[in-house]
Short mmCIF file of C-alpha atoms and ligand atoms in Angstrom, two decimals:
data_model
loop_
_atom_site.label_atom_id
_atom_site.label_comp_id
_atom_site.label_asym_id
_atom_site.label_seq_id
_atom_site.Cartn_x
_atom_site.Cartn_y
_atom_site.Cartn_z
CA UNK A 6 -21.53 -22.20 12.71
CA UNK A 7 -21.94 -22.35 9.01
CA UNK A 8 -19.36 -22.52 6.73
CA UNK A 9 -19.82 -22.75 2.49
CA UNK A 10 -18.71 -25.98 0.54
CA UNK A 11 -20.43 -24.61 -2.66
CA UNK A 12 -19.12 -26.96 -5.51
CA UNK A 13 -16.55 -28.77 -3.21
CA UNK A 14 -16.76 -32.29 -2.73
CA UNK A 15 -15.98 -34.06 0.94
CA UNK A 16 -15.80 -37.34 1.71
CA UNK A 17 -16.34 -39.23 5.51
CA UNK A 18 -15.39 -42.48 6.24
CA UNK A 19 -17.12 -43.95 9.44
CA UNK A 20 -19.89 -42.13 8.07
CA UNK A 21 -22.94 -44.07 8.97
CA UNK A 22 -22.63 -43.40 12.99
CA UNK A 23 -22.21 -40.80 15.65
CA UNK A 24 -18.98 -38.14 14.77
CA UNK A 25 -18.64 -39.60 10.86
CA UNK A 26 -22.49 -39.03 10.17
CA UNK A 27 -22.97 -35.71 11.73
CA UNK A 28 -20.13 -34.82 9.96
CA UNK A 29 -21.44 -35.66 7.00
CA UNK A 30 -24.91 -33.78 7.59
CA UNK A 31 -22.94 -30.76 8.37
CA UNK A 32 -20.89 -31.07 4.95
CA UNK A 33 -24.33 -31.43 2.95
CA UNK A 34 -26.25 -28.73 4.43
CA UNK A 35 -22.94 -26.55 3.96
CA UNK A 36 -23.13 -27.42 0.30
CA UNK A 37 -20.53 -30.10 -0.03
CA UNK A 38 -21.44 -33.35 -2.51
CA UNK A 39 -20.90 -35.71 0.31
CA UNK A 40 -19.65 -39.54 -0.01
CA UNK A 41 -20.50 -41.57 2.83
CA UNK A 42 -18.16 -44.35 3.52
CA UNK A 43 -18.19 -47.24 6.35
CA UNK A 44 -17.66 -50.91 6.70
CA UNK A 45 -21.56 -51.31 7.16
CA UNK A 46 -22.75 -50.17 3.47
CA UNK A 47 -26.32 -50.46 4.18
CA UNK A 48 -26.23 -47.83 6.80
CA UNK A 49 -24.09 -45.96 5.06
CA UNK A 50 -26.66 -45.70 1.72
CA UNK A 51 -29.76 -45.49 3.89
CA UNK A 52 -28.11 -42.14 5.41
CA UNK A 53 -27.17 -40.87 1.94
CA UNK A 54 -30.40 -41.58 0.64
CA UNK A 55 -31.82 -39.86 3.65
CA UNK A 56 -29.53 -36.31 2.48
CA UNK A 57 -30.64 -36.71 -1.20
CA UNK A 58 -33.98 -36.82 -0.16
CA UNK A 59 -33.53 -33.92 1.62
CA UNK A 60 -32.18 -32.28 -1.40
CA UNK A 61 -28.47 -32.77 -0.93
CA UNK A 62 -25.86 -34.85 -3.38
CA UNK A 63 -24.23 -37.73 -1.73
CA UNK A 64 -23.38 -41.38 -2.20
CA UNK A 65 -23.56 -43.90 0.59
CA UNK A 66 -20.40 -46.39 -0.08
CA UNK A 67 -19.45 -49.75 1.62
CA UNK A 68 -15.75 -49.36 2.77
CA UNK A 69 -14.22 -51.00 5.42
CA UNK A 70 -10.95 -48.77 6.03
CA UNK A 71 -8.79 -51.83 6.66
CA UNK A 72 -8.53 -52.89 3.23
CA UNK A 73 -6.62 -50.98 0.43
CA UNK A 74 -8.51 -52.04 -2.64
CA UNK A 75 -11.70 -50.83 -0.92
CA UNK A 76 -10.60 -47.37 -0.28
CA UNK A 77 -8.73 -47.41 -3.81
CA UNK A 78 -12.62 -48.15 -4.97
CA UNK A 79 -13.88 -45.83 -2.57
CA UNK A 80 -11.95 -42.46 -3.38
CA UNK A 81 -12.20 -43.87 -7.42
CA UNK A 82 -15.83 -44.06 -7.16
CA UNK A 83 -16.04 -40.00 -5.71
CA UNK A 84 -14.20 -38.90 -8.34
CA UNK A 85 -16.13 -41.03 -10.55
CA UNK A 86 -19.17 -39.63 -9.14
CA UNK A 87 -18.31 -35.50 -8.20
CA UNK A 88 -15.41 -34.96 -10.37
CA UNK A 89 -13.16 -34.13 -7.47
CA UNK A 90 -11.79 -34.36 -3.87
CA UNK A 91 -11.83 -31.55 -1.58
CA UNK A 92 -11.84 -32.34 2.00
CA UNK A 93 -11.65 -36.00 3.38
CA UNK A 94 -12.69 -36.73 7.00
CA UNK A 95 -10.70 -40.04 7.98
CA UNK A 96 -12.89 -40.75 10.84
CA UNK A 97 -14.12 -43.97 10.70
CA UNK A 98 -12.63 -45.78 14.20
CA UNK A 99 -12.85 -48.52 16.76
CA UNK A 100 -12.43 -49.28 20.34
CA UNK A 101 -10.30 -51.61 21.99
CA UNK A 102 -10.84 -54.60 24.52
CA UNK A 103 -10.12 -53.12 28.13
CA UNK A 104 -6.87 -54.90 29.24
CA UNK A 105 -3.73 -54.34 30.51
CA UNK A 106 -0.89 -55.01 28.30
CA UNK A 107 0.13 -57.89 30.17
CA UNK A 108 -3.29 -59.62 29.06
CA UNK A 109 -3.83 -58.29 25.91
CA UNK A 110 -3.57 -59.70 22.94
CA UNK A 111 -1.69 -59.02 20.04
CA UNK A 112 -4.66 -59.77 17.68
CA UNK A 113 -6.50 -56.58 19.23
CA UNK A 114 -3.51 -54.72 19.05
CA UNK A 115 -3.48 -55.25 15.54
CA UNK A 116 -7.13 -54.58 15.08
CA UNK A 117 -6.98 -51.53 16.61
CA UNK A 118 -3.60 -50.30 14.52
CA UNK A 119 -5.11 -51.41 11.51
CA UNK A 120 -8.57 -49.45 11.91
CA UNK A 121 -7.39 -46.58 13.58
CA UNK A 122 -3.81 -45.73 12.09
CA UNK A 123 -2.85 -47.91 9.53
CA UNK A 124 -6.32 -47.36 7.65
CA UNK A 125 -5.67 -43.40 8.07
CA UNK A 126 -2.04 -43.53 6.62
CA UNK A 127 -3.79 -46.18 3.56
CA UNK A 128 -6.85 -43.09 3.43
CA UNK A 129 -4.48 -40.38 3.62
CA UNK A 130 -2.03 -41.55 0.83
CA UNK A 131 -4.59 -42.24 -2.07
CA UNK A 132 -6.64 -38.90 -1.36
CA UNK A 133 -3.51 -36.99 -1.19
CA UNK A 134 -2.54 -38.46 -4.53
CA UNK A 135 -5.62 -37.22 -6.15
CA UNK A 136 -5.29 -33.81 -4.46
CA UNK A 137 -1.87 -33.70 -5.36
CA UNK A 138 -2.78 -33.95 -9.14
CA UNK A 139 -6.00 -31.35 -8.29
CA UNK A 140 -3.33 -29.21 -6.86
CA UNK A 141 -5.93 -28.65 -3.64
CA UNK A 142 -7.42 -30.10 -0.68
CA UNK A 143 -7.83 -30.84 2.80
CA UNK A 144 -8.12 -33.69 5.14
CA UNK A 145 -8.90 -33.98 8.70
CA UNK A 146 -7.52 -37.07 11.06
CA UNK A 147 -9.65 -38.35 13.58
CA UNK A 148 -7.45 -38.76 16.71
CA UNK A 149 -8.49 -38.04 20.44
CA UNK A 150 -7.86 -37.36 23.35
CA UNK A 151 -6.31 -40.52 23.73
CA UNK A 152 -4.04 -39.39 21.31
CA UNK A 153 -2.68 -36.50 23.58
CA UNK A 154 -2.49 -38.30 27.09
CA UNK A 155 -1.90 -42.18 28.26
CA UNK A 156 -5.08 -44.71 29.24
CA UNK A 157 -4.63 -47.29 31.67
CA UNK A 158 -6.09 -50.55 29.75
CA UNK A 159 -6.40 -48.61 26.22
CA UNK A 160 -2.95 -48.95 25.59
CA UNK A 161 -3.63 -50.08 22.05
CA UNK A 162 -6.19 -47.43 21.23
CA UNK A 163 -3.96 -44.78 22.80
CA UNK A 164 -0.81 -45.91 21.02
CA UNK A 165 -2.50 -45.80 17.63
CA UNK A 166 -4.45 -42.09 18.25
CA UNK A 167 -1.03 -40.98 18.99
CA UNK A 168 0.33 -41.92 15.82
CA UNK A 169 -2.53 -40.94 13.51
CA UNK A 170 -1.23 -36.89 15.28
CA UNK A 171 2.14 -38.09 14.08
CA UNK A 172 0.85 -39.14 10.27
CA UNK A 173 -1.18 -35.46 10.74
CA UNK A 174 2.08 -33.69 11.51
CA UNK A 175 4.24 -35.24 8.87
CA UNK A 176 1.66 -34.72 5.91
CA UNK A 177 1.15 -31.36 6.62
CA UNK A 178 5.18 -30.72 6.22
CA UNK A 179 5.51 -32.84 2.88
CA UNK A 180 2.04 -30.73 1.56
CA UNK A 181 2.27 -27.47 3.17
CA UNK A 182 3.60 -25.73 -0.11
CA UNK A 183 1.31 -27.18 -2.17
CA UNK A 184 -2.04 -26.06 -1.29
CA UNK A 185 -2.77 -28.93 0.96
CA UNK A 186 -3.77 -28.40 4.28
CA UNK A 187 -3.47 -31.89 6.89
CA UNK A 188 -5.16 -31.73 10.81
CA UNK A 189 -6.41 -33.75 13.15
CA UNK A 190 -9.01 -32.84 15.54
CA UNK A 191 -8.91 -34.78 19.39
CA UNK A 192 -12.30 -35.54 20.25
CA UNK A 193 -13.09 -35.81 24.26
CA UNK A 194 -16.44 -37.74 25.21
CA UNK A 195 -18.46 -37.63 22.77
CA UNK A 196 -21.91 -39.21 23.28
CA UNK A 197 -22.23 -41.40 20.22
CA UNK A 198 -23.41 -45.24 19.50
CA UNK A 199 -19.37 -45.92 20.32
CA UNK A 200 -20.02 -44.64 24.02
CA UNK A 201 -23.05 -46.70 24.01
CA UNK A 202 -21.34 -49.72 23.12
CA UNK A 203 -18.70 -49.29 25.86
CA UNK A 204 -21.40 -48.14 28.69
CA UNK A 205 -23.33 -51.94 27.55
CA UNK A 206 -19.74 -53.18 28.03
CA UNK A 207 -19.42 -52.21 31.42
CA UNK A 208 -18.34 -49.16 31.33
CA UNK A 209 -20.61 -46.99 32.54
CA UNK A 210 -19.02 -45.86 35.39
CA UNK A 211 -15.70 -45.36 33.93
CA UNK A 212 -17.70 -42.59 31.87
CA UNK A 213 -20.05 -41.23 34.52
CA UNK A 214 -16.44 -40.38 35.89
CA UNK A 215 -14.83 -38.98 32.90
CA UNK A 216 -18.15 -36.80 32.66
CA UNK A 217 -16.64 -35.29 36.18
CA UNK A 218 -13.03 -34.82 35.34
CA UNK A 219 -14.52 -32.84 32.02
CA UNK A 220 -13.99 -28.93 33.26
CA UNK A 221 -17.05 -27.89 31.30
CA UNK A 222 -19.06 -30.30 33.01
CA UNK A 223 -20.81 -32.23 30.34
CA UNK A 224 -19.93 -34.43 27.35
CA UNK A 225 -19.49 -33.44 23.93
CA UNK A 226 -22.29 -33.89 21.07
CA UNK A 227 -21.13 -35.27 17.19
CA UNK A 228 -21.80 -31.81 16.15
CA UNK A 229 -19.72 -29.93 17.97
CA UNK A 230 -16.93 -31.78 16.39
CA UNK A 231 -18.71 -31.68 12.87
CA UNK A 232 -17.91 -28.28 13.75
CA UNK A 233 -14.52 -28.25 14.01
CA UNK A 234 -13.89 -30.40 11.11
CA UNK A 235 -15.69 -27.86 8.94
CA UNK A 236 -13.74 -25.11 10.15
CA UNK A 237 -10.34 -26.86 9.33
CA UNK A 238 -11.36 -27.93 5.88
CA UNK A 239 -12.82 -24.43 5.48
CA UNK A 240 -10.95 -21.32 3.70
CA UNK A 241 -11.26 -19.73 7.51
CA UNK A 242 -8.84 -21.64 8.23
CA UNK A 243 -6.39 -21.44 5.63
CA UNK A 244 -2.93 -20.65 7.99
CA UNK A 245 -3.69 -24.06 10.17
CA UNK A 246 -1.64 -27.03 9.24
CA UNK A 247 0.01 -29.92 10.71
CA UNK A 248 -2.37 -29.03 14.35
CA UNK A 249 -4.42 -31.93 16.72
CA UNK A 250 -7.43 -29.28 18.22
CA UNK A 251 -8.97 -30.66 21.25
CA UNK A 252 -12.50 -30.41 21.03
CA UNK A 253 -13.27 -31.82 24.66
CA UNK A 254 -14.54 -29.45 26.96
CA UNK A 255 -11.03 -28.55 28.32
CA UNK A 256 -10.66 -32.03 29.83
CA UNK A 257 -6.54 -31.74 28.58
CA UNK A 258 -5.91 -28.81 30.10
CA UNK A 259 -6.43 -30.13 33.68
P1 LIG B 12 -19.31 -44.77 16.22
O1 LIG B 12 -19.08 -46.17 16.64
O2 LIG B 12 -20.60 -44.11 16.51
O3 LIG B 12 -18.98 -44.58 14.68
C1 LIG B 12 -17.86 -45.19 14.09
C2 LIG B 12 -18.22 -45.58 12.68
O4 LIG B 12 -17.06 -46.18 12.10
C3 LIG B 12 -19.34 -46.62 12.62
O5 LIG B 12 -20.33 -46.24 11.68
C4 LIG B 12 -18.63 -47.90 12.19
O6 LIG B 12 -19.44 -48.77 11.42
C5 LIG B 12 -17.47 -47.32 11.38
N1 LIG B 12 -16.38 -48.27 11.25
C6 LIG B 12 -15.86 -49.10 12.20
N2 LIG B 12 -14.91 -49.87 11.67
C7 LIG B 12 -14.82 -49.54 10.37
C8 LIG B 12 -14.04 -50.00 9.28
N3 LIG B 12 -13.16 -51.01 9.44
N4 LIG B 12 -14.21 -49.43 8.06
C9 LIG B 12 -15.10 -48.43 7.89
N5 LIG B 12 -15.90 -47.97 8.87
C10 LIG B 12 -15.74 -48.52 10.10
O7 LIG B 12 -18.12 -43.95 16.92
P2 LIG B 12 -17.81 -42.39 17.07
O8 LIG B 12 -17.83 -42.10 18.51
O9 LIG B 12 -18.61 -41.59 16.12
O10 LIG B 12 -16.28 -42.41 16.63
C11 LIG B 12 -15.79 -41.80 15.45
C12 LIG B 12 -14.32 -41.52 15.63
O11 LIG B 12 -14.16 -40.62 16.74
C13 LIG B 12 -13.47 -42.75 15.95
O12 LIG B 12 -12.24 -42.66 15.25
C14 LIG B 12 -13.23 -42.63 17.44
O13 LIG B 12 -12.07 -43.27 17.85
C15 LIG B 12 -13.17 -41.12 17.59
N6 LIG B 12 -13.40 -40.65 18.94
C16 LIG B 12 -14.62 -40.79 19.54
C17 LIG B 12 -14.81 -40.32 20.83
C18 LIG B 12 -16.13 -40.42 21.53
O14 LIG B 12 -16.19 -40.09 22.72
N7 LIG B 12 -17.20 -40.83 20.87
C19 LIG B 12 -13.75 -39.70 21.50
C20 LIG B 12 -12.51 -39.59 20.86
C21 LIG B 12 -12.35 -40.04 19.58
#
């Protein structure tokens, strides 16, 4: 699919791995000036270095999305650097430890809210102040498919995709007159170093059998979400607001 970011600027947090770098590519070779945000700020500069060498503009930028001031410095320094803010991928995202909720503990759960809700309402209301003033923009949430349906043991990941579709829907009501477009695309499995991690965890037959429930028999690649994220930040889009699209192979709709 290609889509034209000519003279827009995007920005990707999560950016240095899997869903948050293709992502990225996909906003480069679409024209975007790309930042490149994530907690590990090495990574993050090596791939931005990698698109400028390439020919495309983009910043790598140490952010981990759990702290305020750094994604203050992070959507300051964009602005500093492009001039604007078009289109903001809040991607970046973490597992939790399998447990039941009986033996969990309330320092994951708090990891897990913090990193994958808390940090998208904290991403979400300083890039939505600078679009206000711009009087433009559009922003993708990263939820899942654990934000659409329960997980036995991923109670805490679950509970906080869930409410990053809630932060989607209520953004895109407060913005929806104002040229401001909010979504949130639902990932299924993707393969991606996070699916790694949890198949070296143990997991691996957890997701040989998610792989089987998935209707289109396969798993997902980054870029077929880079895809979607594109499309909703793209004009070709311009009537969606406020909607989670499952980008899973139809594993949902079972
Ligand atoms: P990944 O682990 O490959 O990439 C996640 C990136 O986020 C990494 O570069 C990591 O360094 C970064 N990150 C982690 N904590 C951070 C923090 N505090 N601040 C800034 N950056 C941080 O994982 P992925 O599979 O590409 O996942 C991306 C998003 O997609 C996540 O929100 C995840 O929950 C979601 N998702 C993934 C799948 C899947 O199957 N891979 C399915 C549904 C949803």
């Amino acid at each position: 699919m290609s889509f034209s970011f000519e003279n827009q600027v995007a920005l990707v947090t999560g950016a240095a791995s899997g869903i948050g770098l293709a992502t990225a590519k996909a906003f480069a070779q679409a024209g975007a000036s790309v930042t490149l945000a994530d907690l590990y700020g090495d990574a993050a500069r090596t791939a931005a270095q990698e698109l400028v060498d390439a020919g495309y503009p983009a910043i790598g930028i140490q952010c981990d999305v759990g702290d305020t001031e750094q994604i203050q410095a992070m959507i300051k320094e964009t602005v500093a650097t492009f001039g604007r803010l078009d289109a903001a991928f809040n991607n970046a995202g973490i597992q939790n430890v399998l447990a039941e909720i009986a033996d969990a503990t309330i320092e994951d759960f708090d990891r897990v809210i913090s990193i994958n809700l808390r940090s998208v309402w904290n991403c979400m209301k300083f890039e939505l102040q600078h679009m206000r003033e711009q009087g433009s923009g559009t922003i993708v949430n990263c939820s899942s498919l654990g934000g659409l349906v329960g997980g036995a043991q991923r109670a805490n990941y679950h509970a906080a995709k869930h409410g990053v579709i809630g932060l989607t829907k209520s953004a895109a009501l407060e913005y929806a007159t104002r040229n401001i477009r909010v979504n949130a695309v639902c990932p299924g499995l993707i393969w991606t170093p996070m699916v790694d991690q949890m198949v070296a965890a143990g997991q691996k037959e957890a997701m040989e059998g998610m792989v089987q429930a998935i209707p289109m028999g396969r798993h997902g690649r980054p870029e077929e979400i880079a895809d979607a994220v594109l499309w909703l930040c793209s004009n070709t889009s311009s009537y969606v607001t406020g909607q989670s699209i499952s980008v899973d192979g139809g594993f949902v709709m079972r």
